[in-house]
Coordinates of N, CA and C in Angstrom, one line a residue:
M131 N 104.6 19.1 145.7 CA 103.2 19.1 145.7 C 102.7 19.9 146.9
R132 N 101.7 20.7 146.6 CA 101.0 21.4 147.7 C 99.6 21.0 147.7
A133 N 99.1 20.9 148.9 CA 97.7 20.5 149.1 C 97.1 21.3 150.2
V134 N 95.9 21.7 150.0 CA 95.0 22.4 151.0 C 93.9 21.3 151.2
I135 N 93.9 20.8 152.4 CA 93.0 19.8 152.8 C 91.9 20.4 153.8
Q136 N 90.7 20.3 153.3 CA 89.6 20.9 154.1 C 88.7 19.7 154.6
R137 N 88.4 19.7 155.9 CA 87.4 18.7 156.4 C 86.1 19.3 156.1
V138 N 85.3 18.5 155.4 CA 84.0 19.0 154.9 C 82.8 18.1 155.3
S139 N 81.7 18.7 155.5 CA 80.4 17.9 155.7 C 79.9 17.4 154.3
H140 N 80.2 18.3 153.3 CA 79.9 17.9 151.9 C 80.6 18.9 151.0
A141 N 80.8 18.4 149.7 CA 81.5 19.3 148.7 C 81.1 18.8 147.3
S142 N 81.2 19.7 146.4 CA 80.9 19.3 145.0 C 81.7 20.2 144.1
V143 N 81.9 19.8 142.8 CA 82.5 20.5 141.8 C 81.6 20.5 140.6
T144 N 81.4 21.7 140.0 CA 80.6 21.8 138.8 C 81.4 22.4 137.7
I145 N 81.2 21.9 136.5 CA 81.9 22.4 135.3 C 80.9 22.7 134.2
D146 N 80.9 23.9 133.7 CA 79.9 24.3 132.6 C 78.5 24.0 133.0
G147 N 78.1 24.2 134.3 CA 76.8 24.0 134.7 C 76.4 22.6 135.1
T148 N 77.3 21.7 134.9 CA 77.0 20.3 135.2 C 77.9 19.8 136.4
M149 N 77.2 19.2 137.4 CA 78.0 18.7 138.5 C 78.8 17.5 138.1
K150 N 80.1 17.6 138.3 CA 81.0 16.5 137.9 C 81.2 15.5 139.1
S151 N 81.3 16.0 140.3 CA 81.5 15.2 141.5 C 80.9 15.8 142.7
Q152 N 80.4 15.0 143.6 CA 80.0 15.4 144.9 C 80.3 14.4 145.9
I153 N 80.5 14.8 147.2 CA 80.8 13.9 148.3 C 80.1 14.3 149.5
G154 N 80.0 13.4 150.4 CA 79.5 13.7 151.8 C 80.7 14.0 152.7
Q155 N 80.6 13.6 153.9 CA 81.7 13.9 154.9 C 83.0 13.3 154.4
G156 N 84.1 14.2 154.6 CA 85.4 13.7 154.2 C 86.3 14.9 154.0
F157 N 87.1 14.8 152.9 CA 88.1 15.9 152.6 C 87.8 16.4 151.2
L158 N 87.9 17.8 151.1 CA 88.0 18.4 149.8 C 89.5 18.8 149.7
I159 N 90.2 18.3 148.7 CA 91.6 18.5 148.6 C 91.9 19.3 147.3
L160 N 92.5 20.5 147.5 CA 93.0 21.3 146.4 C 94.5 20.9 146.2
L161 N 94.8 20.5 145.0 CA 96.2 19.9 144.8 C 96.9 20.6 143.7
G162 N 98.1 21.1 144.1 CA 99.0 21.8 143.1 C 100.2 21.0 142.9
V163 N 100.7 21.0 141.7 CA 101.9 20.2 141.3 C 102.9 21.2 140.6
C164 N 104.2 21.0 141.0 CA 105.2 21.8 140.4 C 106.1 20.8 139.6
D165 N 107.0 21.3 138.7 CA 107.8 20.5 137.9 C 108.8 19.6 138.6
E166 N 109.2 20.0 139.9 CA 110.1 19.2 140.7 C 109.5 18.0 141.3
D167 N 108.1 17.9 141.3 CA 107.4 16.8 142.0 C 107.6 15.5 141.3
T168 N 107.6 14.4 142.1 CA 107.9 13.1 141.6 C 106.8 12.1 142.2
T169 N 106.9 10.9 141.8 CA 106.0 9.9 142.4 C 106.3 9.7 143.9
E170 N 107.5 10.0 144.4 CA 107.7 9.9 145.8 C 106.9 10.9 146.5
D171 N 106.7 12.1 145.9 CA 105.9 13.2 146.6 C 104.4 12.7 146.6
V172 N 104.0 12.0 145.6 CA 102.6 11.5 145.5 C 102.4 10.5 146.7
E173 N 103.4 9.6 146.8 CA 103.2 8.5 147.8 C 103.3 9.1 149.2
W174 N 104.2 10.0 149.5 CA 104.2 10.7 150.8 C 102.9 11.4 151.1
L175 N 102.4 12.2 150.2 CA 101.2 13.0 150.4 C 100.0 12.1 150.6
V176 N 99.9 11.0 149.8 CA 98.7 10.1 150.0 C 98.8 9.5 151.4
K177 N 99.9 9.1 151.8 CA 100.0 8.4 153.2 C 99.6 9.5 154.3
K178 N 100.1 10.7 154.1 CA 99.8 11.7 155.1 C 98.3 12.0 155.2
V179 N 97.7 12.2 154.0 CA 96.3 12.5 153.9 C 95.4 11.4 154.4
A180 N 95.7 10.2 154.0 CA 94.9 9.0 154.5 C 94.9 8.8 156.0
N181 N 96.0 9.2 156.6 CA 96.2 9.0 158.0 C 96.0 10.2 158.9
L182 N 95.7 11.4 158.3 CA 95.6 12.6 159.0 C 94.4 12.5 159.9
R183 N 94.6 12.7 161.2 CA 93.6 12.5 162.3 C 93.0 13.8 162.6
V184 N 91.9 14.2 161.9 CA 91.3 15.5 162.1 C 89.7 15.3 162.3
F185 N 89.3 14.1 162.3 CA 87.9 13.9 162.6 C 87.6 13.5 164.0
D186 N 86.5 13.9 164.6 CA 86.2 13.8 166.0 C 86.0 12.3 166.4
D187 N 86.5 11.9 167.5 CA 86.2 10.6 168.1 C 85.0 10.8 169.0
E188 N 84.6 9.8 169.7 CA 83.4 9.8 170.6 C 83.5 10.9 171.7
Q189 N 84.7 11.3 172.0 CA 84.8 12.4 173.1 C 84.9 13.8 172.4
G190 N 84.8 13.9 171.1 CA 84.9 15.2 170.5 C 86.3 15.6 170.2
V191 N 87.2 14.7 170.3 CA 88.6 15.1 170.1 C 89.0 14.6 168.7
M192 N 89.7 15.5 168.0 CA 90.2 15.2 166.6 C 91.2 14.0 166.7
N193 N 90.7 12.8 166.5 CA 91.6 11.7 166.8 C 91.3 10.6 165.7
K194 N 90.5 10.8 164.7 CA 90.1 9.8 163.7 C 90.6 10.3 162.3
S195 N 90.9 9.3 161.5 CA 91.3 9.6 160.1 C 90.2 9.4 159.2
I196 N 90.3 9.8 158.0 CA 89.3 9.5 156.9 C 89.0 8.0 156.8
L197 N 90.1 7.2 157.1 CA 89.9 5.8 157.0 C 89.0 5.3 158.2
D198 N 89.2 5.9 159.4 CA 88.4 5.5 160.5 C 86.9 5.8 160.4
I199 N 86.6 6.9 159.7 CA 85.2 7.3 159.5 C 84.6 6.9 158.2
C200 N 85.4 6.1 157.4 CA 84.9 5.7 156.0 C 84.5 6.9 155.2
G201 N 85.3 8.0 155.3 CA 85.0 9.3 154.7 C 85.3 9.3 153.2
N202 N 84.9 10.3 152.5 CA 85.1 10.5 151.1 C 86.1 11.6 150.8
A203 N 86.5 11.6 149.5 CA 87.5 12.6 149.1 C 87.1 13.2 147.8
L204 N 87.3 14.5 147.6 CA 87.1 15.2 146.3 C 88.4 15.9 146.1
I205 N 89.1 15.6 145.0 CA 90.4 16.2 144.7 C 90.3 17.1 143.4
V206 N 90.7 18.4 143.6 CA 90.6 19.4 142.6 C 91.9 19.9 142.3
S207 N 92.3 19.9 141.0 CA 93.7 20.5 140.6 C 93.6 22.0 140.8
Q208 N 94.7 22.5 141.3 CA 94.8 23.9 141.7 C 96.2 24.5 141.5
F209 N 96.5 24.9 140.3 CA 97.8 25.4 140.0 C 98.1 26.7 140.7
T210 N 97.0 27.4 141.1 CA 97.2 28.7 141.8 C 97.9 28.6 143.2
L211 N 98.0 27.3 143.7 CA 98.7 27.1 145.0 C 100.2 27.4 144.8
F212 N 100.7 27.5 143.6 CA 102.0 27.9 143.3 C 102.2 29.3 142.8
A213 N 101.3 30.2 143.2 CA 101.3 31.6 142.9 C 102.6 32.3 143.4
S214 N 103.2 33.1 142.6 CA 104.3 33.9 143.1 C 103.8 35.3 143.1
Y215 N 103.9 35.9 144.3 CA 103.2 37.2 144.5 C 104.2 38.3 145.1
K216 N 105.5 38.0 144.9 CA 106.5 38.9 145.5 C 106.6 40.3 144.8
K217 N 106.4 40.2 143.5 CA 106.5 41.5 142.7 C 105.2 41.9 142.2
G218 N 104.8 43.1 142.6 CA 103.5 43.7 142.1 C 102.3 43.0 142.8
N219 N 101.2 43.3 142.2 CA 99.9 42.8 142.7 C 99.3 41.7 141.9
R220 N 99.9 41.4 140.7 CA 99.3 40.3 139.9 C 100.2 39.1 140.0
P221 N 99.7 38.0 140.6 CA 100.5 36.8 140.7 C 100.9 36.2 139.4
S222 N 102.1 35.6 139.5 CA 102.5 34.8 138.3 C 102.5 33.3 138.7
W223 N 102.5 32.5 137.7 CA 102.3 31.0 137.9 C 103.5 30.2 137.4
F224 N 104.7 30.9 137.3 CA 105.8 30.2 136.7 C 106.3 29.0 137.5
K225 N 106.0 28.9 138.8 CA 106.3 27.8 139.7 C 105.4 26.6 139.5
A226 N 104.3 26.8 138.9 CA 103.3 25.7 138.7 C 103.9 24.7 137.6
G227 N 103.6 23.5 137.8 CA 104.1 22.5 136.8 C 103.4 22.6 135.5
S228 N 104.1 22.1 134.4 CA 103.5 22.1 133.1 C 102.4 21.0 133.1
H229 N 101.5 21.1 132.1 CA 100.4 20.1 132.0 C 101.0 18.7 131.8
E230 N 102.0 18.6 131.0 CA 102.6 17.3 130.6 C 103.1 16.6 131.9
H231 N 103.7 17.4 132.8 CA 104.2 16.9 134.1 C 103.1 16.7 135.1
S232 N 102.2 17.7 135.2 CA 101.3 17.7 136.3 C 100.1 16.7 136.2
I233 N 99.6 16.5 135.0 CA 98.4 15.7 134.9 C 98.7 14.2 135.3
P234 N 99.8 13.6 134.9 CA 100.1 12.2 135.4 C 100.2 12.1 136.9
L235 N 100.8 13.2 137.5 CA 101.0 13.1 139.0 C 99.6 13.4 139.7
Y236 N 98.8 14.3 139.2 CA 97.5 14.5 139.7 C 96.7 13.2 139.6
E237 N 96.7 12.6 138.5 CA 96.0 11.3 138.3 C 96.5 10.2 139.2
A238 N 97.8 10.1 139.4 CA 98.4 9.2 140.3 C 98.0 9.4 141.7
F239 N 97.9 10.7 142.1 CA 97.5 11.0 143.5 C 96.0 10.5 143.6
C240 N 95.2 10.8 142.7 CA 93.8 10.4 142.7 C 93.7 8.9 142.9
R241 N 94.4 8.1 142.0 CA 94.3 6.7 142.0 C 94.8 6.1 143.4
Q242 N 96.0 6.6 143.8 CA 96.6 6.1 145.1 C 95.7 6.5 146.3
L243 N 95.1 7.7 146.3 CA 94.3 8.0 147.5 C 93.0 7.1 147.5
S244 N 92.5 6.9 146.3 CA 91.3 6.0 146.2 C 91.6 4.6 146.7
A245 N 92.8 4.1 146.3 CA 93.2 2.8 146.8 C 93.4 2.8 148.3
A246 N 94.0 3.9 148.8 CA 94.3 4.0 150.3 C 93.0 4.1 151.1
I247 N 92.0 4.8 150.6 CA 90.8 4.9 151.4 C 89.7 3.8 151.1
G248 N 90.0 3.1 150.0 CA 89.1 1.9 149.7 C 87.8 2.3 149.0
K249 N 87.8 3.5 148.4 CA 86.7 3.9 147.6 C 87.1 4.9 146.6
E250 N 86.2 5.1 145.6 CA 86.5 6.0 144.5 C 86.4 7.4 145.0
V251 N 87.4 8.2 144.6 CA 87.4 9.6 144.9 C 86.7 10.5 143.9
G252 N 86.2 11.6 144.2 CA 85.6 12.5 143.3 C 86.8 13.4 142.7
T253 N 86.6 13.9 141.5 CA 87.6 14.7 140.9 C 87.0 15.9 140.2
G254 N 87.8 16.9 140.0 CA 87.4 17.9 139.1 C 87.9 17.5 137.7
E255 N 88.3 18.5 136.9 CA 88.8 18.3 135.6 C 90.0 19.2 135.4
F256 N 91.2 18.6 135.2 CA 92.4 19.4 135.1 C 92.3 20.5 134.0
G257 N 92.6 21.7 134.5 CA 92.6 22.9 133.6 C 91.2 23.5 133.3
A258 N 90.1 22.9 133.8 CA 88.8 23.4 133.5 C 88.5 24.6 134.5
D259 N 87.5 25.4 134.1 CA 87.0 26.4 135.0 C 85.9 25.7 135.8
M260 N 86.2 25.6 137.1 CA 85.4 24.8 138.0 C 84.8 25.7 139.1
K261 N 83.6 25.3 139.4 CA 82.9 25.9 140.6 C 82.9 24.9 141.7
V262 N 83.5 25.3 142.8 CA 83.7 24.3 143.9 C 82.8 24.8 145.1
E263 N 81.9 24.0 145.6 CA 81.1 24.3 146.7 C 81.5 23.4 147.9
L264 N 81.5 23.9 149.1 CA 81.8 23.1 150.2 C 81.2 23.7 151.5
L265 N 81.0 22.8 152.4 CA 80.7 23.2 153.8 C 81.9 22.7 154.7
N266 N 82.8 23.7 155.0 CA 83.9 23.4 155.8 C 83.5 23.1 157.2
D267 N 83.8 21.9 157.7 CA 83.4 21.4 159.0 C 84.4 21.8 160.0
G268 N 84.1 22.7 160.9 CA 85.1 23.1 162.0 C 85.2 24.6 162.2
P269 N 85.8 25.3 161.3 CA 86.5 24.9 160.1 C 87.8 24.2 160.4
V270 N 88.1 23.2 159.6 CA 89.4 22.5 159.7 C 90.0 22.6 158.3
T271 N 91.2 23.3 158.2 CA 91.9 23.4 156.9 C 93.4 23.2 157.2
I272 N 94.0 22.3 156.5 CA 95.4 21.9 156.7 C 96.1 22.1 155.4
C273 N 97.3 22.8 155.4 CA 98.1 23.0 154.2 C 99.3 22.1 154.4
M274 N 99.6 21.3 153.3 CA 100.8 20.5 153.2 C 101.6 20.8 152.0
D275 N 102.9 20.7 152.1 CA 103.8 20.9 151.0 C 104.9 19.8 151.1
T276 N 105.0 19.0 150.1 CA 105.9 17.8 150.1 C 107.4 18.3 150.1
K277 N 107.6 19.6 149.9 CA 109.0 20.1 150.0 C 109.3 20.6 151.4
N278 N 108.3 20.5 152.3 CA 108.4 20.9 153.7 C 107.9 19.8 154.6
K279 N 108.6 18.6 154.6 CA 108.1 17.4 155.2 C 108.4 17.5 156.7
E280 N 109.2 18.4 157.2 CA 109.5 18.4 158.6 C 108.8 19.4 159.4

């Protein structure tokens, strides 16, 4: 699994002109799944995201997690995180997981992160053409890959 985690002041996702989800302060998470990913990848990534200390404490130091600030999360499926761009200028997506494999893991990630932070998470819609708006706070953007845990 690959995730791009952005600390945001607010974020939203709109599908076909209708706002599907919006959040205040927290994380916008772009999540990509490949066919090698498992429930262990979901569990590892949820734990890392929930405990990632990138929110300011009282001294202005990034020392608080989304749990500490009672923050929100918006999770958007993003198969393009697995783009292969080595040959030519048009990326290919052969490394991205199939719908049959990816949807259950995306949904598991959403459920588990919701349980970890103690509130419902916002979502996009798997496979939809989505318009994502955000105000990146910092900016703070962290990339994680469950195949690169060290």
